[in-house]
CSV table of C-alpha atoms in Angstrom, one decimal:
chain,number,residue,atom,x,y,z
A,401,VAL,CA,29.3,-28.5,23.7
A,402,GLY,CA,31.3,-31.1,21.8
A,403,LEU,CA,33.8,-33.8,22.3
A,404,ARG,CA,37.2,-33.3,24.0
A,405,PHE,CA,39.9,-35.8,23.2
A,406,LEU,CA,42.9,-35.2,25.6
A,407,CYS,CA,43.0,-31.4,25.4
A,408,ILE,CA,41.8,-30.9,21.9
A,409,LYS,CA,38.1,-30.2,21.0
A,410,ILE,CA,37.0,-32.5,18.2
A,411,TYR,CA,34.0,-31.4,16.2
A,412,PRO,CA,32.6,-28.8,18.5
A,413,MET,CA,28.8,-28.5,18.4
A,414,GLU,CA,27.5,-25.0,18.1
A,415,VAL,CA,23.9,-23.8,17.8
A,416,ASN,CA,22.9,-23.4,14.2
A,417,ASN,CA,26.5,-24.0,13.1
A,418,THR,CA,27.0,-27.8,13.3
A,419,TYR,CA,26.9,-30.0,10.2
A,420,VAL,CA,25.5,-33.5,10.1
A,421,ASN,CA,29.0,-35.0,9.8
A,422,GLY,CA,29.9,-33.5,13.1
A,423,PHE,CA,26.9,-35.2,14.7
A,424,LEU,CA,27.8,-38.5,13.0
A,425,PHE,CA,31.4,-38.3,14.1
A,426,ASN,CA,30.4,-37.6,17.7
A,427,LEU,CA,27.9,-40.5,17.6
A,428,ALA,CA,30.6,-42.8,16.2
A,429,ILE,CA,32.9,-42.0,19.0
A,430,ILE,CA,30.2,-42.6,21.6
A,431,MET,CA,29.3,-45.9,19.9
A,432,ILE,CA,32.9,-47.0,20.0
A,433,CYS,CA,33.1,-46.2,23.7
A,434,THR,CA,30.1,-48.2,24.6
A,435,ILE,CA,31.7,-51.6,23.9
A,436,PRO,CA,34.4,-51.3,26.6
A,437,ILE,CA,31.9,-49.9,29.1
A,438,VAL,CA,29.6,-52.9,28.5
A,439,ASN,CA,32.5,-55.2,28.9
A,440,PHE,CA,33.5,-53.5,32.1
A,441,CYS,CA,30.0,-53.7,33.5
A,442,THR,CA,29.7,-57.4,32.6
A,443,VAL,CA,32.9,-58.2,34.4
A,444,ALA,CA,32.2,-55.9,37.4
A,445,PHE,CA,28.7,-57.2,37.8
A,446,SER,CA,29.3,-60.8,36.6
A,447,SER,CA,27.1,-62.4,39.3
A,448,TYR,CA,24.1,-60.4,38.0
A,449,ALA,CA,24.9,-60.9,34.3
A,450,VAL,CA,25.7,-64.6,34.2
A,451,ASN,CA,22.9,-65.7,31.8
A,452,SER,CA,22.8,-62.5,29.7
A,453,ASP,CA,23.8,-62.2,26.1
A,454,ALA,CA,26.5,-59.6,27.0
A,455,PHE,CA,28.1,-62.1,29.4
A,456,LEU,CA,28.0,-64.8,26.8
A,457,LEU,CA,29.6,-62.5,24.2
A,458,PHE,CA,32.4,-61.0,26.3
A,459,ASN,CA,33.2,-63.8,28.7
A,460,VAL,CA,32.7,-66.9,26.5
A,461,LYS,CA,33.1,-66.0,22.9
A,462,ILE,CA,35.6,-63.2,22.8
A,463,ARG,CA,37.7,-64.6,25.7
A,464,TYR,CA,38.7,-67.6,23.6
A,465,LEU,CA,39.4,-65.9,20.3
A,466,THR,CA,43.1,-66.3,19.4
A,467,PHE,CA,43.9,-62.6,19.3
A,468,TYR,CA,41.9,-61.5,22.4
A,469,THR,CA,42.9,-64.4,24.7
A,470,VAL,CA,45.9,-62.5,26.2
A,471,PHE,CA,43.9,-59.3,26.6
A,472,GLN,CA,40.9,-61.0,28.3
A,473,THR,CA,42.9,-63.2,30.7
A,474,ASN,CA,45.0,-60.3,31.9
A,475,ASN,CA,41.9,-57.9,32.0
A,476,VAL,CA,43.7,-55.4,29.8
A,477,PHE,CA,40.5,-53.7,28.7
A,478,ILE,CA,39.3,-53.3,32.3
A,479,TRP,CA,42.5,-51.8,33.3
A,480,ILE,CA,42.4,-49.3,30.4
A,481,VAL,CA,38.9,-48.2,31.4
A,482,LEU,CA,39.9,-47.8,35.0
A,483,LEU,CA,43.1,-46.0,34.2
A,484,SER,CA,41.4,-43.6,31.9
A,485,ALA,CA,38.7,-42.9,34.5
A,486,CYS,CA,41.3,-42.3,37.2
A,487,LEU,CA,43.3,-39.9,35.0
A,488,THR,CA,40.3,-38.1,33.7
A,489,ILE,CA,38.5,-37.3,36.9
A,490,PRO,CA,41.3,-35.4,38.6
A,491,TYR,CA,42.0,-33.5,35.4
A,492,LEU,CA,38.4,-32.4,35.0
A,493,PHE,CA,38.2,-31.3,38.6
A,494,CYS,CA,41.4,-29.2,38.2
A,495,ARG,CA,40.8,-27.8,34.8
A,496,PRO,CA,37.2,-27.8,33.8
A,497,ARG,CA,36.5,-25.9,30.6
A,498,ASP,CA,32.8,-26.0,30.4
A,499,THR,CA,31.0,-23.1,32.2
A,500,ALA,CA,27.4,-23.0,33.1
A,501,THR,CA,25.2,-20.5,31.3
A,502,SER,CA,23.4,-18.0,33.5
A,503,PRO,CA,19.6,-18.0,33.2
A,504,THR,CA,19.5,-14.4,32.1
A,505,ASP,CA,22.0,-15.1,29.2
A,506,MET,CA,19.9,-18.2,28.2
A,507,LYS,CA,16.7,-16.1,28.2
A,508,THR,CA,18.2,-13.4,26.1
A,509,SER,CA,19.6,-15.9,23.7
A,510,LEU,CA,16.2,-17.6,23.3
A,511,ASN,CA,14.4,-14.3,22.9
A,512,LYS,CA,16.8,-13.3,20.1
A,513,ARG,CA,16.0,-16.4,18.2
A,514,GLY,CA,12.2,-16.1,18.9
A,515,LEU,CA,12.1,-19.2,21.1
A,516,GLY,CA,11.9,-17.4,24.4
A,517,TYR,CA,9.1,-17.2,27.0
A,518,ALA,CA,6.8,-14.3,26.3
A,519,PRO,CA,5.0,-13.3,29.5
A,520,VAL,CA,1.2,-12.8,29.0
A,521,SER,CA,-0.3,-9.9,30.9
A,522,ILE,CA,-3.1,-10.6,33.3
A,523,GLU,CA,-5.5,-8.4,31.2
A,524,LEU,CA,-4.9,-10.4,28.1
A,525,ALA,CA,-5.4,-13.7,30.0
A,526,ASN,CA,-8.7,-12.5,31.5
A,527,LYS,CA,-10.1,-11.5,28.0
A,528,LYS,CA,-10.1,-15.1,26.9
């Protein structure tokens, strides 16, 4: 598990081998990505978000800032989100890297660490 940027893994997360700065970096990337997604949702569902704070922020205040006026009037951020989604979905269908773990491998891994399910025999359960 970790973050893939283009074809490179950035700060991969491994069990018992991930430092806090790896978690913080992945969290920062997720937080940076939430702003364009919220902007996209307020534009896509503008009739539902008319009186919300997000609509006020993105469609009133940021739209009329000097630097962002060109980007907001031409919907540059919306096109970037749609383009990246349209490029990412076929790529992930053709070349997925993540493979599912089989239940038996998961059970053996948990048992090695002492976190697994230990079945209780019927005799021990009846003694209680």
